[in-house]
């Protein structure tokens, strides 16, 4: 289990940056935080250590009544902001997530404090990024499992993109569980491990990560210190 400190944020898209030597790095831009600590979990009360952090904005009238009550109970009041039309509206945090942490990391923050990009990430650090992958609907074995298919030559009839035999002989005489077959592709929780932080922009709360990040643009992601980061030290 990953117990390193991290942030939740929004995937903005992909771009490229150049270093001082002219080398190019393909990066994914993530708006990570700032996140507000809503609640602390302790071993004495809850049996484990964690922080509940909130990110983003949503109008108060669109926030469910139970969630508004939970925020108020933990001292997170609605904020007044100016929308695109110049009107003042009340907003609550949009996303709420819980991160398991070590006791030392959790002790650094109290309820109501803010965690920003500069507090967590630095250039050259390795991180794990989790999100919901793009949903691609019902897909065949070519797209879903990268099957090679049948020979596209004489003698093959209406079987070019099939998955082949799926059954067994008389014993046990059935299709075994776990067989690779057509089905739903994507729209699942996915994590990319050991991605390197290429740059950190503390003013705009951006972290630039080398490589690809799960999910579409504007999708919610969580960025945490790599669970295997000791191997890169």
PDB file of C-alpha atoms in Angstrom:
ATOM      1  CA  UNK A   1       0.000   0.000   0.000  1.00  0.00           C
ATOM      2  CA  UNK A   2       1.221   3.461  -0.915  1.00  0.00           C
ATOM      3  CA  UNK A   3       1.470   5.597   2.232  1.00  0.00           C
ATOM      4  CA  UNK A   4       3.461   8.481   0.728  1.00  0.00           C
ATOM      5  CA  UNK A   5       2.156  12.025   0.812  1.00  0.00           C
ATOM      6  CA  UNK A   6       0.344  13.228  -2.290  1.00  0.00           C
ATOM      7  CA  UNK A   7      -2.315  15.481  -3.779  1.00  0.00           C
ATOM      8  CA  UNK A   8      -5.441  15.144  -5.860  1.00  0.00           C
ATOM      9  CA  UNK A   9      -5.782  17.268  -8.948  1.00  0.00           C
ATOM     10  CA  UNK A  10      -6.860  17.568 -12.559  1.00  0.00           C
ATOM     11  CA  UNK A  11      -5.121  16.343 -15.692  1.00  0.00           C
ATOM     12  CA  UNK A  12      -4.829  19.299 -18.076  1.00  0.00           C
ATOM     13  CA  UNK A  13      -3.144  17.723 -21.103  1.00  0.00           C
ATOM     14  CA  UNK A  14       0.191  16.885 -22.699  1.00  0.00           C
ATOM     15  CA  UNK A  15       3.038  19.046 -23.979  1.00  0.00           C
ATOM     16  CA  UNK A  16       6.806  19.032 -24.243  1.00  0.00           C
ATOM     17  CA  UNK A  17       9.587  20.957 -22.533  1.00  0.00           C
ATOM     18  CA  UNK A  18      13.288  21.421 -23.251  1.00  0.00           C
ATOM     19  CA  UNK A  19      16.185  21.358 -20.833  1.00  0.00           C
ATOM     20  CA  UNK A  20      19.309  23.488 -20.958  1.00  0.00           C
ATOM     21  CA  UNK A  21      20.993  21.079 -23.386  1.00  0.00           C
ATOM     22  CA  UNK A  22      18.102  21.113 -25.840  1.00  0.00           C
ATOM     23  CA  UNK A  23      16.798  17.663 -24.941  1.00  0.00           C
ATOM     24  CA  UNK A  24      13.050  17.311 -25.219  1.00  0.00           C
ATOM     25  CA  UNK A  25      10.841  15.678 -22.588  1.00  0.00           C
ATOM     26  CA  UNK A  26       7.240  14.659 -23.259  1.00  0.00           C
ATOM     27  CA  UNK A  27       5.229  15.585 -20.190  1.00  0.00           C
ATOM     28  CA  UNK A  28       1.689  15.525 -18.854  1.00  0.00           C
ATOM     29  CA  UNK A  29       0.535  18.673 -17.055  1.00  0.00           C
ATOM     30  CA  UNK A  30      -1.428  18.112 -13.848  1.00  0.00           C
ATOM     31  CA  UNK A  31      -3.014  20.827 -11.749  1.00  0.00           C
ATOM     32  CA  UNK A  32      -2.343  19.348  -8.310  1.00  0.00           C
ATOM     33  CA  UNK A  33      -3.963  21.130  -5.395  1.00  0.00           C
ATOM     34  CA  UNK A  34      -4.007  23.208  -3.410  1.00  0.00           C
ATOM     35  CA  UNK A  35      -5.889  20.735  -1.229  1.00  0.00           C
ATOM     36  CA  UNK A  36      -7.557  21.439   2.096  1.00  0.00           C
ATOM     37  CA  UNK A  37      -7.338  18.946   4.962  1.00  0.00           C
ATOM     38  CA  UNK A  38     -10.929  18.149   5.926  1.00  0.00           C
ATOM     39  CA  UNK A  39     -10.389  15.383   8.481  1.00  0.00           C
ATOM     40  CA  UNK A  40      -7.642  13.362  10.151  1.00  0.00           C
ATOM     41  CA  UNK A  41      -7.891   9.654  10.839  1.00  0.00           C
ATOM     42  CA  UNK A  42      -5.980   8.353  13.870  1.00  0.00           C
ATOM     43  CA  UNK A  43      -5.102   4.924  15.174  1.00  0.00           C
ATOM     44  CA  UNK A  44      -6.764   5.615  18.506  1.00  0.00           C
ATOM     45  CA  UNK A  45     -10.121   6.549  17.000  1.00  0.00           C
ATOM     46  CA  UNK A  46     -10.239   4.923  13.557  1.00  0.00           C
ATOM     47  CA  UNK A  47      -7.635   2.155  13.670  1.00  0.00           C
ATOM     48  CA  UNK A  48      -5.456   3.664  10.932  1.00  0.00           C
ATOM     49  CA  UNK A  49      -3.766   6.927   9.932  1.00  0.00           C
ATOM     50  CA  UNK A  50      -5.033   8.978   6.989  1.00  0.00           C
ATOM     51  CA  UNK A  51      -5.910  12.459   5.790  1.00  0.00           C
ATOM     52  CA  UNK A  52      -9.097  13.416   3.989  1.00  0.00           C
ATOM     53  CA  UNK A  53      -8.299  16.173   1.509  1.00  0.00           C
ATOM     54  CA  UNK A  54     -10.591  18.245  -0.715  1.00  0.00           C
ATOM     55  CA  UNK A  55      -9.937  19.784  -4.134  1.00  0.00           C
ATOM     56  CA  UNK A  56     -11.791  21.951  -6.619  1.00  0.00           C
ATOM     57  CA  UNK A  57     -14.944  24.034  -6.403  1.00  0.00           C
ATOM     58  CA  UNK A  58     -18.669  23.374  -6.766  1.00  0.00           C
ATOM     59  CA  UNK A  59     -21.554  25.745  -6.164  1.00  0.00           C
ATOM     60  CA  UNK A  60     -23.260  25.297  -2.828  1.00  0.00           C
ATOM     61  CA  UNK A  61     -26.670  24.765  -4.456  1.00  0.00           C
ATOM     62  CA  UNK A  62     -25.220  21.858  -6.475  1.00  0.00           C
ATOM     63  CA  UNK A  63     -23.515  20.230  -3.480  1.00  0.00           C
ATOM     64  CA  UNK A  64     -25.556  17.487  -1.837  1.00  0.00           C
ATOM     65  CA  UNK A  65     -26.988  18.205   1.575  1.00  0.00           C
ATOM     66  CA  UNK A  66     -25.115  15.315   3.319  1.00  0.00           C
ATOM     67  CA  UNK A  67     -21.803  16.507   1.856  1.00  0.00           C
ATOM     68  CA  UNK A  68     -22.492  20.100   2.910  1.00  0.00           C
ATOM     69  CA  UNK A  69     -23.238  18.872   6.419  1.00  0.00           C
ATOM     70  CA  UNK A  70     -20.025  16.850   6.471  1.00  0.00           C
ATOM     71  CA  UNK A  71     -17.987  19.892   5.439  1.00  0.00           C
ATOM     72  CA  UNK A  72     -19.648  22.109   8.053  1.00  0.00           C
ATOM     73  CA  UNK A  73     -19.157  19.488  10.756  1.00  0.00           C
ATOM     74  CA  UNK A  74     -15.420  19.452  10.051  1.00  0.00           C
ATOM     75  CA  UNK A  75     -15.094  23.216   9.903  1.00  0.00           C
ATOM     76  CA  UNK A  76     -14.923  23.664   6.124  1.00  0.00           C
ATOM     77  CA  UNK A  77     -17.254  26.588   5.427  1.00  0.00           C
ATOM     78  CA  UNK A  78     -18.486  27.706   2.024  1.00  0.00           C
ATOM     79  CA  UNK A  79     -16.352  30.318   0.260  1.00  0.00           C
ATOM     80  CA  UNK A  80     -17.566  33.267  -1.748  1.00  0.00           C
ATOM     81  CA  UNK A  81     -16.101  33.539  -5.254  1.00  0.00           C
ATOM     82  CA  UNK A  82     -16.893  35.547  -8.380  1.00  0.00           C
ATOM     83  CA  UNK A  83     -18.044  33.469 -11.347  1.00  0.00           C
ATOM     84  CA  UNK A  84     -17.537  34.170 -15.051  1.00  0.00           C
ATOM     85  CA  UNK A  85     -20.599  36.414 -15.136  1.00  0.00           C
ATOM     86  CA  UNK A  86     -19.284  38.609 -12.340  1.00  0.00           C
ATOM     87  CA  UNK A  87     -21.702  37.303  -9.739  1.00  0.00           C
ATOM     88  CA  UNK A  88     -20.731  36.255  -6.247  1.00  0.00           C
ATOM     89  CA  UNK A  89     -21.602  32.631  -5.468  1.00  0.00           C
ATOM     90  CA  UNK A  90     -21.004  30.271  -2.562  1.00  0.00           C
ATOM     91  CA  UNK A  91     -18.814  27.241  -3.314  1.00  0.00           C
ATOM     92  CA  UNK A  92     -17.751  24.084  -1.498  1.00  0.00           C
ATOM     93  CA  UNK A  93     -14.890  21.736  -2.399  1.00  0.00           C
ATOM     94  CA  UNK A  94     -15.830  19.519  -5.328  1.00  0.00           C
ATOM     95  CA  UNK A  95     -13.769  16.377  -4.713  1.00  0.00           C
ATOM     96  CA  UNK A  96     -13.044  14.592  -1.430  1.00  0.00           C
ATOM     97  CA  UNK A  97     -10.499  11.800  -1.142  1.00  0.00           C
ATOM     98  CA  UNK A  98      -8.777   9.945   1.690  1.00  0.00           C
ATOM     99  CA  UNK A  99      -5.046   9.159   1.594  1.00  0.00           C
ATOM    100  CA  UNK A 100      -3.457   6.613   3.889  1.00  0.00           C
ATOM    101  CA  UNK A 101      -0.263   8.095   5.290  1.00  0.00           C
ATOM    102  CA  UNK A 102       2.484   7.367   7.725  1.00  0.00           C
ATOM    103  CA  UNK A 103       2.104   8.837  11.193  1.00  0.00           C
ATOM    104  CA  UNK A 104       5.008  11.242  10.586  1.00  0.00           C
ATOM    105  CA  UNK A 105       3.487  12.724   7.409  1.00  0.00           C
ATOM    106  CA  UNK A 106       0.010  13.020   8.925  1.00  0.00           C
ATOM    107  CA  UNK A 107       1.392  14.812  11.983  1.00  0.00           C
ATOM    108  CA  UNK A 108       2.598  17.712   9.790  1.00  0.00           C
ATOM    109  CA  UNK A 109      -0.940  18.832   8.963  1.00  0.00           C
ATOM    110  CA  UNK A 110      -4.026  19.740  10.930  1.00  0.00           C
ATOM    111  CA  UNK A 111      -7.654  20.059   9.905  1.00  0.00           C
ATOM    112  CA  UNK A 112      -8.114  23.233   7.880  1.00  0.00           C
ATOM    113  CA  UNK A 113      -4.507  23.468   6.699  1.00  0.00           C
ATOM    114  CA  UNK A 114      -3.611  23.633   3.003  1.00  0.00           C
ATOM    115  CA  UNK A 115      -1.251  21.309   1.125  1.00  0.00           C
ATOM    116  CA  UNK A 116       0.302  22.771  -2.009  1.00  0.00           C
ATOM    117  CA  UNK A 117       2.512  21.457  -4.785  1.00  0.00           C
ATOM    118  CA  UNK A 118       5.711  22.866  -3.331  1.00  0.00           C
ATOM    119  CA  UNK A 119       5.121  21.013  -0.062  1.00  0.00           C
ATOM    120  CA  UNK A 120       4.991  17.599  -1.714  1.00  0.00           C
ATOM    121  CA  UNK A 121       6.861  17.408  -5.027  1.00  0.00           C
ATOM    122  CA  UNK A 122      10.287  18.335  -6.334  1.00  0.00           C
ATOM    123  CA  UNK A 123      12.043  17.992  -9.678  1.00  0.00           C
ATOM    124  CA  UNK A 124      13.520  14.530 -10.235  1.00  0.00           C
ATOM    125  CA  UNK A 125      11.155  12.813  -7.802  1.00  0.00           C
ATOM    126  CA  UNK A 126       9.356   9.633  -8.864  1.00  0.00           C
ATOM    127  CA  UNK A 127       5.595   9.515  -8.396  1.00  0.00           C
ATOM    128  CA  UNK A 128       2.621   7.192  -8.898  1.00  0.00           C
ATOM    129  CA  UNK A 129      -0.394   8.670 -10.695  1.00  0.00           C
ATOM    130  CA  UNK A 130      -3.855   7.090 -10.374  1.00  0.00           C
ATOM    131  CA  UNK A 131      -7.002   7.891 -12.303  1.00  0.00           C
ATOM    132  CA  UNK A 132      -9.904   6.401 -14.249  1.00  0.00           C
ATOM    133  CA  UNK A 133      -8.828   5.302 -17.707  1.00  0.00           C
ATOM    134  CA  UNK A 134     -10.743   6.381 -20.804  1.00  0.00           C
ATOM    135  CA  UNK A 135     -13.773   4.219 -21.458  1.00  0.00           C
ATOM    136  CA  UNK A 136     -13.658   2.655 -24.932  1.00  0.00           C
ATOM    137  CA  UNK A 137     -16.877   0.679 -24.840  1.00  0.00           C
ATOM    138  CA  UNK A 138     -17.338  -2.942 -25.896  1.00  0.00           C
ATOM    139  CA  UNK A 139     -14.159  -4.013 -27.690  1.00  0.00           C
ATOM    140  CA  UNK A 140     -13.019  -7.178 -29.442  1.00  0.00           C
ATOM    141  CA  UNK A 141      -9.988  -9.297 -28.653  1.00  0.00           C
ATOM    142  CA  UNK A 142      -7.780  -7.373 -31.107  1.00  0.00           C
ATOM    143  CA  UNK A 143      -8.228  -4.044 -29.372  1.00  0.00           C
ATOM    144  CA  UNK A 144      -8.763  -5.355 -25.848  1.00  0.00           C
ATOM    145  CA  UNK A 145      -6.064  -8.055 -25.594  1.00  0.00           C
ATOM    146  CA  UNK A 146      -3.856  -7.412 -28.674  1.00  0.00           C
ATOM    147  CA  UNK A 147      -4.570 -10.779 -30.290  1.00  0.00           C
ATOM    148  CA  UNK A 148      -2.768 -11.455 -33.580  1.00  0.00           C
ATOM    149  CA  UNK A 149      -5.738 -13.037 -35.377  1.00  0.00           C
ATOM    150  CA  UNK A 150      -5.843 -15.754 -38.017  1.00  0.00           C
ATOM    151  CA  UNK A 151      -3.756 -15.921 -41.230  1.00  0.00           C
ATOM    152  CA  UNK A 152      -5.155 -13.601 -43.891  1.00  0.00           C
ATOM    153  CA  UNK A 153      -4.678 -16.089 -46.717  1.00  0.00           C
ATOM    154  CA  UNK A 154      -6.493 -18.790 -48.661  1.00  0.00           C
ATOM    155  CA  UNK A 155      -8.326 -21.277 -46.509  1.00  0.00           C
ATOM    156  CA  UNK A 156      -9.352 -18.833 -43.760  1.00  0.00           C
ATOM    157  CA  UNK A 157     -13.055 -18.052 -43.949  1.00  0.00           C
ATOM    158  CA  UNK A 158     -14.873 -15.444 -41.819  1.00  0.00           C
ATOM    159  CA  UNK A 159     -12.427 -16.006 -38.972  1.00  0.00           C
ATOM    160  CA  UNK A 160      -9.781 -13.317 -39.392  1.00  0.00           C
ATOM    161  CA  UNK A 161     -10.462 -11.346 -36.204  1.00  0.00           C
ATOM    162  CA  UNK A 162     -11.741 -14.159 -33.998  1.00  0.00           C
ATOM    163  CA  UNK A 163     -10.215 -15.125 -30.669  1.00  0.00           C
ATOM    164  CA  UNK A 164      -9.841 -18.803 -31.421  1.00  0.00           C
ATOM    165  CA  UNK A 165     -11.077 -21.730 -29.396  1.00  0.00           C
ATOM    166  CA  UNK A 166     -12.470 -20.893 -25.965  1.00  0.00           C
ATOM    167  CA  UNK A 167     -13.632 -24.293 -24.699  1.00  0.00           C
ATOM    168  CA  UNK A 168     -12.016 -27.514 -23.496  1.00  0.00           C
ATOM    169  CA  UNK A 169     -12.423 -31.220 -24.136  1.00  0.00           C
ATOM    170  CA  UNK A 170     -14.902 -33.413 -22.265  1.00  0.00           C
ATOM    171  CA  UNK A 171     -12.959 -32.742 -19.073  1.00  0.00           C
ATOM    172  CA  UNK A 172     -13.973 -30.271 -17.722  1.00  0.00           C
ATOM    173  CA  UNK A 173     -16.118 -29.532 -20.763  1.00  0.00           C
ATOM    174  CA  UNK A 174     -16.625 -25.801 -20.184  1.00  0.00           C
ATOM    175  CA  UNK A 175     -15.044 -22.403 -20.724  1.00  0.00           C
ATOM    176  CA  UNK A 176     -12.644 -21.653 -17.894  1.00  0.00           C
ATOM    177  CA  UNK A 177     -12.935 -18.393 -15.908  1.00  0.00           C
ATOM    178  CA  UNK A 178     -10.550 -15.615 -16.889  1.00  0.00           C
ATOM    179  CA  UNK A 179     -10.476 -16.478 -20.585  1.00  0.00           C
ATOM    180  CA  UNK A 180      -9.542 -13.445 -22.690  1.00  0.00           C
ATOM    181  CA  UNK A 181     -12.662 -12.539 -24.640  1.00  0.00           C
ATOM    182  CA  UNK A 182     -14.441  -9.439 -26.000  1.00  0.00           C
ATOM    183  CA  UNK A 183     -15.877  -7.097 -23.382  1.00  0.00           C
ATOM    184  CA  UNK A 184     -15.749  -3.699 -21.705  1.00  0.00           C
ATOM    185  CA  UNK A 185     -12.453  -1.885 -22.306  1.00  0.00           C
ATOM    186  CA  UNK A 186     -11.278   0.987 -20.125  1.00  0.00           C
ATOM    187  CA  UNK A 187     -13.261   3.030 -17.595  1.00  0.00           C
ATOM    188  CA  UNK A 188     -11.341   1.364 -14.766  1.00  0.00           C
ATOM    189  CA  UNK A 189      -9.050   2.514 -12.018  1.00  0.00           C
ATOM    190  CA  UNK A 190      -5.491   2.598 -13.379  1.00  0.00           C
ATOM    191  CA  UNK A 191      -2.144   3.576 -11.867  1.00  0.00           C
ATOM    192  CA  UNK A 192       1.082   4.489 -13.657  1.00  0.00           C
ATOM    193  CA  UNK A 193       4.120   3.736 -11.496  1.00  0.00           C
ATOM    194  CA  UNK A 194       7.491   5.451 -11.252  1.00  0.00           C
ATOM    195  CA  UNK A 195       6.869   8.526 -13.393  1.00  0.00           C
ATOM    196  CA  UNK A 196       9.485  11.250 -13.075  1.00  0.00           C
ATOM    197  CA  UNK A 197       8.628  14.829 -12.148  1.00  0.00           C
ATOM    198  CA  UNK A 198      10.103  17.079 -14.837  1.00  0.00           C
ATOM    199  CA  UNK A 199       9.077  20.479 -13.440  1.00  0.00           C
ATOM    200  CA  UNK A 200       7.038  22.063 -10.669  1.00  0.00           C
ATOM    201  CA  UNK A 201       5.216  25.407 -10.949  1.00  0.00           C
ATOM    202  CA  UNK A 202       4.273  26.521  -7.443  1.00  0.00           C
ATOM    203  CA  UNK A 203       2.557  29.735  -8.592  1.00  0.00           C
ATOM    204  CA  UNK A 204       0.055  27.983 -10.886  1.00  0.00           C
ATOM    205  CA  UNK A 205      -0.020  24.761  -8.820  1.00  0.00           C
ATOM    206  CA  UNK A 206       1.225  22.654 -11.730  1.00  0.00           C
ATOM    207  CA  UNK A 207       3.373  19.544 -11.798  1.00  0.00           C
ATOM    208  CA  UNK A 208       4.813  18.332 -15.114  1.00  0.00           C
ATOM    209  CA  UNK A 209       5.249  14.560 -15.207  1.00  0.00           C
ATOM    210  CA  UNK A 210       7.223  12.666 -17.831  1.00  0.00           C
ATOM    211  CA  UNK A 211       5.100  10.048 -19.578  1.00  0.00           C
ATOM    212  CA  UNK A 212       1.394   9.356 -19.821  1.00  0.00           C
ATOM    213  CA  UNK A 213      -1.225   9.691 -17.096  1.00  0.00           C
ATOM    214  CA  UNK A 214      -4.494   7.708 -16.966  1.00  0.00           C
ATOM    215  CA  UNK A 215      -7.747   9.353 -17.961  1.00  0.00           C
ATOM    216  CA  UNK A 216      -8.979  12.138 -20.242  1.00  0.00           C
ATOM    217  CA  UNK A 217      -8.162  15.819 -20.024  1.00  0.00           C
ATOM    218  CA  UNK A 218      -9.855  17.455 -17.010  1.00  0.00           C
ATOM    219  CA  UNK A 219     -10.106  14.019 -15.378  1.00  0.00           C
ATOM    220  CA  UNK A 220      -9.486  13.649 -11.659  1.00  0.00           C
ATOM    221  CA  UNK A 221      -6.142  12.078 -10.710  1.00  0.00           C
ATOM    222  CA  UNK A 222      -4.141  11.518  -7.562  1.00  0.00           C
ATOM    223  CA  UNK A 223      -0.372  12.026  -7.516  1.00  0.00           C
ATOM    224  CA  UNK A 224       1.672  10.477  -4.720  1.00  0.00           C
ATOM    225  CA  UNK A 225       5.277   9.660  -4.016  1.00  0.00           C
ATOM    226  CA  UNK A 226       6.244   6.399  -5.749  1.00  0.00           C
ATOM    227  CA  UNK A 227       5.734   3.315  -3.637  1.00  0.00           C
ATOM    228  CA  UNK A 228       8.932   1.907  -5.188  1.00  0.00           C
ATOM    229  CA  UNK A 229      10.853   5.166  -5.052  1.00  0.00           C
ATOM    230  CA  UNK A 230      13.586   3.609  -2.889  1.00  0.00           C
ATOM    231  CA  UNK A 231      14.794   1.714  -5.952  1.00  0.00           C
ATOM    232  CA  UNK A 232      15.635   4.977  -7.709  1.00  0.00           C
ATOM    233  CA  UNK A 233      17.579   6.565  -4.888  1.00  0.00           C
TER     234      UNK A 233
END
